[in-house]
Amino acid sequence: MENRITIALAKLFDRHRIVFWYDAKKQLRDDFEALSLPGIEKIALANNEYGIKYKILREQPKKKFLLYREGPPPADLDNWLLDVQLAHGEFRTDQVAIWLSELALGLAFTEVVQAHAEFFPAMKRKDALKKLLKSDDTAGQIRLKMLAVCAGSEPRMDAVVENLLQELAEGREEKIKLVGRCGLDGFLWEQMARCYGYRSDTPGVRDFAIELFKSCYALGTDGQVRLTGDALVFLKRWKDSRQFEGGFETLSQECAEVLGIEKDLAKRDFRELMELDYFRLIDQKIISDLVKAVASRTVGSSDISIWVRRRRQGHWYREYRHLYEAVDHAARFTQTLGEARLTMESLTEGIQRYSRFWYQLDQLYRKFCFHVRMSGQASLMGTLTEQIENLYTNNFLLKLADRFQTFVDAATKWEAFPVRKQSQFFSTYVQPFLRKGNKVCVIISDAMRYEIADELLGLIRQEDRYHAELEPALSMLPSYTQLGMAALLPGKVLTISGNETGTVMVDGQSSQGLANRIKILGQAETFRATACKTNELMEMKGDDCRALVRDHDVLYLYHNRIDATGDKRESEERVFEAVEETLQELIRLIKKLNNANLYNFIVTADHGFIYQNRAIDESDFSGVDAQGDQILFRDRRFVLGKGLDQVSGLHKFTPDQLGLAGDVEVQIPRSINRLRLKGSGSRFVHGGASLQEVVIPILKINKKRQSDITCVDVDILRGAGLMITSGQLAVTLYQAGAVTDKIQPRILRAGIYTEAGDLISDSHDLTFDLDLDNPREREIQVRFVLTRKADEANGREVILKLEEKHAGTSHYKEYKSLRYLMRRSFTSDFDF
């Protein structure tokens, strides 16, 4: 007891020079006598008040005194020291008084402490509260801080409620029980009514959660709303919280079942749900309807893209991203195919039109298949997938290949001037760098067909200071790895070996394997060249990589993920996943080499490929087999041999027609037919003469010295007036231009603030990434819901702010703003 009294008195003397102690029950005289307080004089009051007053005020005006009276304080009219007491401090020895003293709270808060006495015995709670208290706190603010301590949150109602909801989601109730034991439950529900309009005869956290979801869903669907606008603002903040999103998702699922959301959604049009994301079921409803709409072709591709873009802002988009993207790519594929004219008048025109337009259909098909696979929702996407597969195979791939085959059959030479031939690669694309004394890196990604390089082109251009250009080239025929790789090396004469290996000789030197390619590159007298595998280079330390670049003028890098995945029966179904990995790997590779002081790159491929996601029909296999004097090598799309017979269904090329030396002839099946080959897959194939196989990319990349990336501008469109008269404000934001490779999206946070910087509305995270040319289609409507704090700004100006993050930080800076006059009448309280 003595120690507690000493501590409490020490705290009082930190704030007061004179402290009065009334021992009302006359039980603590011995404690008073035993006290040792250095620098403080103890005086017992016993009808000596006048003399003591003179002493403490006149004789020793700076000394500290403890004035003890055994018994209760005298009546105010009889108290000679009342003025001194009121000007200084009083020490009380009951438990409440000790707590008040420990917390440095005045006697005015006695009732608060008494009402919640269960809160204070725990030292941990008491210390936590003391850290939050301020000298000007009101009783209500103290109770809120006590509530925050119980909930383990910051002293704000929204933070308290978030923590209580999280506890509910986790199936625990320690915090809410503590609130009840501390007598704070009444205060909690009073604040819930004041802040959110929540009132109930039997209030509870679960009941509030149900009402919260019910009211916010009703607001977006014209239902009955019981809570205030602050409740909607709270729900938006809660669901977007990284800390509490798990609790939100759990309670969202539970409340959806209680409220019968699935049944209600069944009768609604998905268009009216685009702004809502409170339940996972909303996204499932929207996706299901979008799939049906695309399959039935009742909506346009542009509408689908806009809806998918709007859903990207939603809470559940990450979970359903692949489904949304699959639907978007399916719609774009269908529309693009409908606009395509798959006609040509020559081999050259076919290649040129493919590289300018038709390749997009292969790209859209690939992206669709990838996202469907990654979604894991084969049943949901079944009908649409079957439709896209039929369109791709029958209306595009087969139709295009059949038409192109007529010009393949008519070709006396395998060439398509002015399109460059693969065998001209080194002299056309590499030699110009060497003549100027510039270093260059050639990256050969096995089976990276033209449409994949086009996607890489876009990704590279989005990188700051990188410039890139893409053009097509015509691959060697047959379009297989050994011949394509050999054609990309420096050399004049290519010969397919007359044995069963399919090996290709460059000027009489085998090009099989990395060691032989390094040897061919090293034979040059006018430049220094070498080669390595990309995975080996990525494992190099920085100094080793810089040394490699320093010591060579030409660096050939071989990358093999697409072909290595697609060429195996057990993994060919993952080939489109391998494409996605390839794109990211090549970007990392280029950046690493750039850091090693290499600035010029050429990305190309040995050949392309055909891939059909579904099982290959019997009709897709050639009904004939190659015959002749000697069959050297067979694959699914070509045959090598000597003295080959002319066979219906196969087209024969002589070495001279293909620009090859030697006497090895080539046969390929017409169109997209496969040859039967035991033990191999049939969906991923190459070697033939389809456009997808023989149009290879030449992607030239250069790193510039100056930044060339900007973000798209965003404007706030002024409406008819700049006055806020209700509980909501609709604003139109305008993306000033279309997003391109070098004009990138801008991400902004939007909200309405007071002059003092207080947020008085919900906050919106907005991504402006529209690539549409029509200005009207780049307008975005945003609706702000005002909170109760907005009432305090009535009659004053408030600010609509668009803010963006400082690069690489979590801090925001103002981008643009617009001022409004807040002029709300009492009727605005009913707008929500």
Phi, psi and omega in degrees: 000316183299320181295318179297320179296318180299315181296315181296319179294321179300321178292322178295318181290344173293336184248341185228146175278328183237131179233130176264141179228112177257115179268079190302322183267005177053046183242354192240021181300319181295322178296322179295315182295327184278346183298138174237108183237095181305132177082002182236129180267130178266133178225131175268132179274124179205078182058030179237025189297319185297314180295321179295321179300316179297320183294312187281337181260325184255312185285318183228069187287353180246351183281152178267140182226141169251114183257114185254135175232125178276111184120176182288161178294145178292165175299151184305320183290337181261001186264102180295338184255017185300316181296322178293318181298317181293330181277346182236213188245159178233134178256125179243148188253002173284164187300317180300317180296321179296317178298316178301318180294316180298327181268000181060038177257146179283170180297341180297342182258015179304314182299320180299314182292318179298319183293336185234042186301332181295339182290327198271338181299333181281116182301323181298316179293319182296317179294321179296320179295317183301324180293336183269339188289146175235158186296335183256019180296142172268173178300319179296320179292324177294317178298319178298322180289325174296319178298319179296321178297316179297323183274350182069041185228180170286156184281063173226147183296320181297323179291320177301312183294321177302316182291322178292323177292323178296319177298318178299315181297329181273002177075023179246167180211022180298317184292313182291329175293320177297320176303317179292316181297327181276005178069024182260000183294321177299316178297319180303311184285333172297316180291326177295323177290317182291318185278319189238358181076018182275120178224137180204147176292332178231074185293148178195162182294318180294319179297320178296317181301315179298314181295325179297309179296320182297313183291318181292323176293320179296324180299321181277351182233021178061037177263189181277126184247127181254338183264172183270174178300330179297333179293319178295317178299318179298314182299319179297318180294318182297312184291336180268002181280125177297325184289322189247008185296330178296318177295320177302314184294321178297311182289329176299317179296315182295316183290329177299321179290316180298320186272356179064041184296322181301316179295320180292320181295329184301332183264002185255153173279134184299336182297327182281357182255002189298333182266358186256139178212036184279337182231145175300327181298331179296315178295321179296320178296312181298314181297315180302316181288324178295319178301314180294320181295319179291318180296324180271355179057043180262355177227154181275159180299321181295322177296316179301314181298319179294316180295317179297319179297320179294322181289341179298338179278350186280163185294324189266005186300321181302322181288327186247017185305314184294326177292315178301315182293324178297315179297316180299313181291327177296316179296317180292323177297313182299316180292317180298319178295321179296332181269350186280138172251103187274057179237154179203160182242001180195167176301315181297314181297323178299315179294317181294317181290326176296315184286345179261332187217307191297332180303333181300328179292321174296320181293314180295320177298315179300313181295321177299310182299319180299311184291324176298314181298315182290335180289331183070017183245061183298323181292312179302319185267006188304307183296315180294321179298315179299320180295314180294321178299316180295316180297315183296312185288309189274320186267345180237292189300307183291316181297316180292317182295321179298317181293317181293328182299329180298326179276332173296315180297326184276349186286127174273337175227143179276085180202160183212057181306136011269009177295131182291146175271150181301327181290347177267006189303307187295314183291328184276321190248330184267316183303321179303325177294317183294322179297331179269000180077024180256143175281152180213146177246129176256118179252118181251109179260113186302122176071021176280094185287173191302317184294330178289318178296327177296320177293320176297322176305312180296319180294319180294317181296335178286344179281140183295131175075008177259130175247141181213147177224145182234135173218158181271157170222161180262121183288165171294161177234131002290153185272073179234166194300311187297322179285320180295317179295321180294321183294336182276351180274159173293135182160164185246324187241124178250133182223128173277126183300142180277045178225191187271009184269336185074011180295145180246134179261138174248110184052040177085356181256131179300137177255012182286122175086161185296318184300317180291326179291322175298321180296318179295317179295325184284351181282348181293142181262340187258355178209159179258124184221151175206180182214156172200169178277147185294325180294328177290321179293320181295336179274351181291147171287160184305315182295321179293321179294317178296323179293320178299316179293316182300323189269001182223149177268328180231131179235117176264125178242133183251122181243134185216088173240317183295306183293322181296329179278314185286334185280358179249134182301323185284346183234359186298334180290348179260014186296325180287333171292322178297328177296314179300318178294321180300316181301315180289323180295320182291324177295315178298320180298313181297319179294322179295316179293325177296322176294341177265017175076032173248131189239351183238131184223146170232119178255128181213188183216159176281330180191173174256211179193162168251136174220128174241124190291327182273169180298142183284133179287160177301327182291344180278353177263141178292137182275001181239169178230154181291143178223155179165187183296320184209121175261115185267319189208133178239141171220180184289339183233008176196162178226138174249137179188187178231141181061040183290140179280149172287120184234135177298135181096345176237143177250133185258138174237140172273160178303321182296321178298330184264003180075029181247152172269173178089192185235017179278124180265165184229138170233139177231144175289147182288154177057234182248017181295149177253154169266145180287134180213118183295141172079010181236158177285169183229354181275323176259115182218157172201171183122336181272198188246021176290157181301322180296334182270325192254347175271106182254156183269147166238100183256110181263127185234137178222139177265122181271169181271333185250149180296138179228020180254133172229164176256149181296144178278148178230134179241153172262117181280127179287131178276199181295329180213160180248051182229138177256119184241358182224187182277000179222155178222122176263129183231141175256123176253140187239122174278115193294334180211171179281146175288134176231189180300318185260348173253102192264166180299155175241133180251123184232154171250131184239139178194167178252131187232154171280172176301329181281355178094012179275132177286126183238020177213177170289161182247138182242130171264118189240137176246120179259096185228025183288135178250026184273141181280330181288118183302323182295332180280355178257016174268134182237125179271131178232133179247124180258136176255124183278149178263177179298331180300337180296333180299326182291342180262008183300133181087358181239169178280141172235167189233125168276116184247136167253123183235150174227156183288143166296136183306128175075010180229176176258008182267145182253148173235152182288133177262305176210161180209162177213134183268142176233152173264125179276115179219082183253137175269173181298336182290343180292344178296341185260003187292331185287000000 
